[in-house]
């Protein structure tokens, strides 16, 4: 498998095949096919950009753990091209946006698709440049900071355009920040998983009190679970306390009926309580099982949360969504698996 | 071999410590005095992790509990609706509970440290014994059986 | 001159570090006396004006309907913000194992404690009847009335109170081993005081082991606390439904702004401190460059928040929101708003240039501008939103009176006086940590 993936062009072919499959599914003659496309696109953008952002952030602060997963994290860069392609597939779907019939200066189809595609491509270009630079060099740091600037802009646009404008005129100024922090959170979770996949189980139990790359990643995940909770709470509390009808409606639609109510609670559990409690004991921070549990919890939390965001506004074709998500995950695994370059 | 060994620098001190342990001095009879924290020495002496962490956990947990109990019970004792918010409004109470979690956690950790480290120690405050910037290894007498 | 038992036998570099750092605690020079005298006079003027305000009532402040929160609340938010970098530098950088924290942590922790002491006064200054401030505290009373825990002002009491207590503990704990060093170099009553403050610290393995764990936990507790405190302060505004105040982004935006202004204040204080006390060997240009990077980073977050706030006010097409932001940038206070954008968003961008980051004079100027800009930011947010809300019939404007100006200057006097006293009485750098890294 690995040998096959190492061959030139195989990964590109896999991505193309995956993209074709997702594209076909988005044309499936079933209501909600394009809704599921939007959701898997959002998940793909969050995790792929997050992985690269994790590597870039680690590069910026000379984090030691970056060394062991940098290659894997940066091998997901081509997936950003796939994301740009999938974004173009959503064009026929834009009529589902409430503003589509009364386009304004900012919310109009051509500009909408244009700027989002542009920033995905910019993210791809800056990520490629970053990936090409030797680790640790001053040059790499400068390129990492460029990527991070584009990353913030791209994630904010994703939040404000692709998600928030579905509920126009509902507004939350924090949503952009919330998205890029969550994406980075997912990036760290993916880093931990990549680390475990590549390095395997550590041969000896780590000495108590010593630090390993895995425990550094766990600390980051633990910290980000708290930060995520803080941002979630800041957003929720402002809306709850202000109690303005046009704001509260967003939350009310998501917590007043089953199964969305349960899914909202699940997202909260998966993104905060599970990683926080699992990684609380020091020993768990370097325990492969605990870390992978937390990481999987975070990644599935991101997917479920995206579902909660979209579901009241868009119809979603669940079987199609399941296949698309599996497809995206397989592409991540393939991209990361391609680089066995260590002894 | 009870006694006192004094070193001028850290590496010689660590070497001395390793030799002592290799020579069969039980680590729990070895005391060291250093001008700053030397984590390597702890590893040589294979000391367990400090129990201060239990104080932190206990303090934090009691802070959370106290925060919720305090806000909820006082609100219920005079149930007055203010600003259209429910009597027991969990979101604002989380803020109080969070603050008390940190407050109790930090204070209890500090108290736990004082207790475990034997501070403040009036005897040490009065004594003039001082090792300056030197690294000292003290081997205590074997207790008579 | 080392009076410790055979102190000079130990490697010279340890004793030298002790001597260099403790030299700051010698007899005060003329510059120090002049500075402290000036600060004390400012503080005294502020105190007299406050007494005047208490006697005459809040009418002597410039409050007019509808602007009933102004300079005092601005000062409160400003000083709480200044307090933030102390914990950031001490706790967060400790958790990230950034070595350059050693150069700044003590100064920053002291700054946190003093800034919180100053900040805590302003809600009381702002009260019409300052002497009943204890109504804010939840204490069992005769009528069994408890405070309203749903009020953001009560959250402030808990958040700032906790922050002050935890910062004080953190500040003190960091100094325990240093007091044990300081007493060795002093004589007479000062020796006794430092000995008592050191609690009888000897540096045994048992003490260090528990100490390391304590420090780690205090850092771990302080880190989320620091984010929560300024979030709570921001919620004083965001919980209302005033256009320009009611925004979900306020909490992270205020936290970033607080760290931004706090790092600026650290730079403002430590550059002269380093020069006056000849500490170039311990606080290097590299260290300043690292902290300038933090300042640049938080400036970018603040700029992002400006863009998002203005952008979304336009995007939402809500007439009140749009008007609030139009007024902020083009209304009566437009010059202040432009100055705020210039100081907070544009000037720090120059720090992308490595040469400028390493130029101390330039860094000092930038940090002063950032301090001004962040004070203006709070003022602009508070006053423009109040002056210009939903109903044009109650629109108004505001300008501060000499009482407000005097009390504000007095707060700076108090802060700098406390800081100068700290420099002369406590070790300005963490001696123990510096020895560890030597």
JSON list of C-alpha atoms in Angstrom, two decimals, chain A residues 106-107 156 164-165 168 171-174 176-177 180 211 216 233-234 237-238 241-242 244 247, chain C residues 97 150-152 155 235 238-239 241 246-249 251-252 304 308 312 314-318:
[
{"chain": "A", "resi": 106, "resn": "UNK", "atom": "CA", "xyz": [-21.08, 41.64, -0.59]},
{"chain": "A", "resi": 107, "resn": "UNK", "atom": "CA", "xyz": [-23.51, 38.76, -0.81]},
{"chain": "A", "resi": 156, "resn": "UNK", "atom": "CA", "xyz": [-13.09, 33.69, 8.63]},
{"chain": "A", "resi": 164, "resn": "UNK", "atom": "CA", "xyz": [-23.25, 32.46, 8.68]},
{"chain": "A", "resi": 165, "resn": "UNK", "atom": "CA", "xyz": [-24.90, 33.81, 5.56]},
{"chain": "A", "resi": 168, "resn": "UNK", "atom": "CA", "xyz": [-28.79, 35.90, 7.05]},
{"chain": "A", "resi": 171, "resn": "UNK", "atom": "CA", "xyz": [-24.74, 37.84, 12.94]},
{"chain": "A", "resi": 172, "resn": "UNK", "atom": "CA", "xyz": [-22.02, 36.67, 15.27]},
{"chain": "A", "resi": 173, "resn": "UNK", "atom": "CA", "xyz": [-18.76, 38.58, 15.01]},
{"chain": "A", "resi": 174, "resn": "UNK", "atom": "CA", "xyz": [-16.94, 35.80, 16.84]},
{"chain": "A", "resi": 176, "resn": "UNK", "atom": "CA", "xyz": [-14.73, 33.71, 12.21]},
{"chain": "A", "resi": 177, "resn": "UNK", "atom": "CA", "xyz": [-12.40, 33.50, 15.19]},
{"chain": "A", "resi": 180, "resn": "UNK", "atom": "CA", "xyz": [-10.01, 29.29, 12.90]},
{"chain": "A", "resi": 211, "resn": "UNK", "atom": "CA", "xyz": [8.33, 15.17, 28.17]},
{"chain": "A", "resi": 216, "resn": "UNK", "atom": "CA", "xyz": [3.39, 18.17, 24.10]},
{"chain": "A", "resi": 233, "resn": "UNK", "atom": "CA", "xyz": [-19.19, 30.18, 26.06]},
{"chain": "A", "resi": 234, "resn": "UNK", "atom": "CA", "xyz": [-18.43, 33.79, 25.08]},
{"chain": "A", "resi": 237, "resn": "UNK", "atom": "CA", "xyz": [-23.50, 33.84, 26.79]},
{"chain": "A", "resi": 238, "resn": "UNK", "atom": "CA", "xyz": [-23.71, 37.05, 24.77]},
{"chain": "A", "resi": 241, "resn": "UNK", "atom": "CA", "xyz": [-28.01, 37.27, 27.85]},
{"chain": "A", "resi": 242, "resn": "UNK", "atom": "CA", "xyz": [-28.91, 39.82, 25.17]},
{"chain": "A", "resi": 244, "resn": "UNK", "atom": "CA", "xyz": [-32.64, 39.66, 21.14]},
{"chain": "A", "resi": 247, "resn": "UNK", "atom": "CA", "xyz": [-30.01, 36.48, 17.60]},
{"chain": "C", "resi": 97, "resn": "UNK", "atom": "CA", "xyz": [9.05, 26.81, 28.40]},
{"chain": "C", "resi": 150, "resn": "UNK", "atom": "CA", "xyz": [-26.81, 37.50, 37.13]},
{"chain": "C", "resi": 151, "resn": "UNK", "atom": "CA", "xyz": [-25.23, 40.96, 37.03]},
{"chain": "C", "resi": 152, "resn": "UNK", "atom": "CA", "xyz": [-21.96, 41.38, 35.10]},
{"chain": "C", "resi": 155, "resn": "UNK", "atom": "CA", "xyz": [-18.92, 38.81, 37.93]},
{"chain": "C", "resi": 235, "resn": "UNK", "atom": "CA", "xyz": [-19.12, 41.35, 29.24]},
{"chain": "C", "resi": 238, "resn": "UNK", "atom": "CA", "xyz": [-21.39, 42.97, 25.69]},
{"chain": "C", "resi": 239, "resn": "UNK", "atom": "CA", "xyz": [-24.26, 41.81, 27.92]},
{"chain": "C", "resi": 241, "resn": "UNK", "atom": "CA", "xyz": [-28.04, 45.47, 23.97]},
{"chain": "C", "resi": 246, "resn": "UNK", "atom": "CA", "xyz": [-23.40, 43.87, 22.12]},
{"chain": "C", "resi": 247, "resn": "UNK", "atom": "CA", "xyz": [-20.99, 41.77, 20.10]},
{"chain": "C", "resi": 248, "resn": "UNK", "atom": "CA", "xyz": [-19.95, 38.16, 20.54]},
{"chain": "C", "resi": 249, "resn": "UNK", "atom": "CA", "xyz": [-16.34, 38.90, 19.61]},
{"chain": "C", "resi": 251, "resn": "UNK", "atom": "CA", "xyz": [-14.42, 38.61, 24.99]},
{"chain": "C", "resi": 252, "resn": "UNK", "atom": "CA", "xyz": [-11.48, 37.38, 22.86]},
{"chain": "C", "resi": 304, "resn": "UNK", "atom": "CA", "xyz": [-8.62, 41.66, 12.98]},
{"chain": "C", "resi": 308, "resn": "UNK", "atom": "CA", "xyz": [-14.60, 42.15, 11.71]},
{"chain": "C", "resi": 312, "resn": "UNK", "atom": "CA", "xyz": [-20.14, 42.93, 10.13]},
{"chain": "C", "resi": 314, "resn": "UNK", "atom": "CA", "xyz": [-21.95, 46.93, 7.40]},
{"chain": "C", "resi": 315, "resn": "UNK", "atom": "CA", "xyz": [-22.81, 43.34, 6.38]},
{"chain": "C", "resi": 316, "resn": "UNK", "atom": "CA", "xyz": [-25.78, 43.00, 8.72]},
{"chain": "C", "resi": 317, "resn": "UNK", "atom": "CA", "xyz": [-27.54, 46.10, 7.37]},
{"chain": "C", "resi": 318, "resn": "UNK", "atom": "CA", "xyz": [-28.93, 46.75, 10.83]}
]
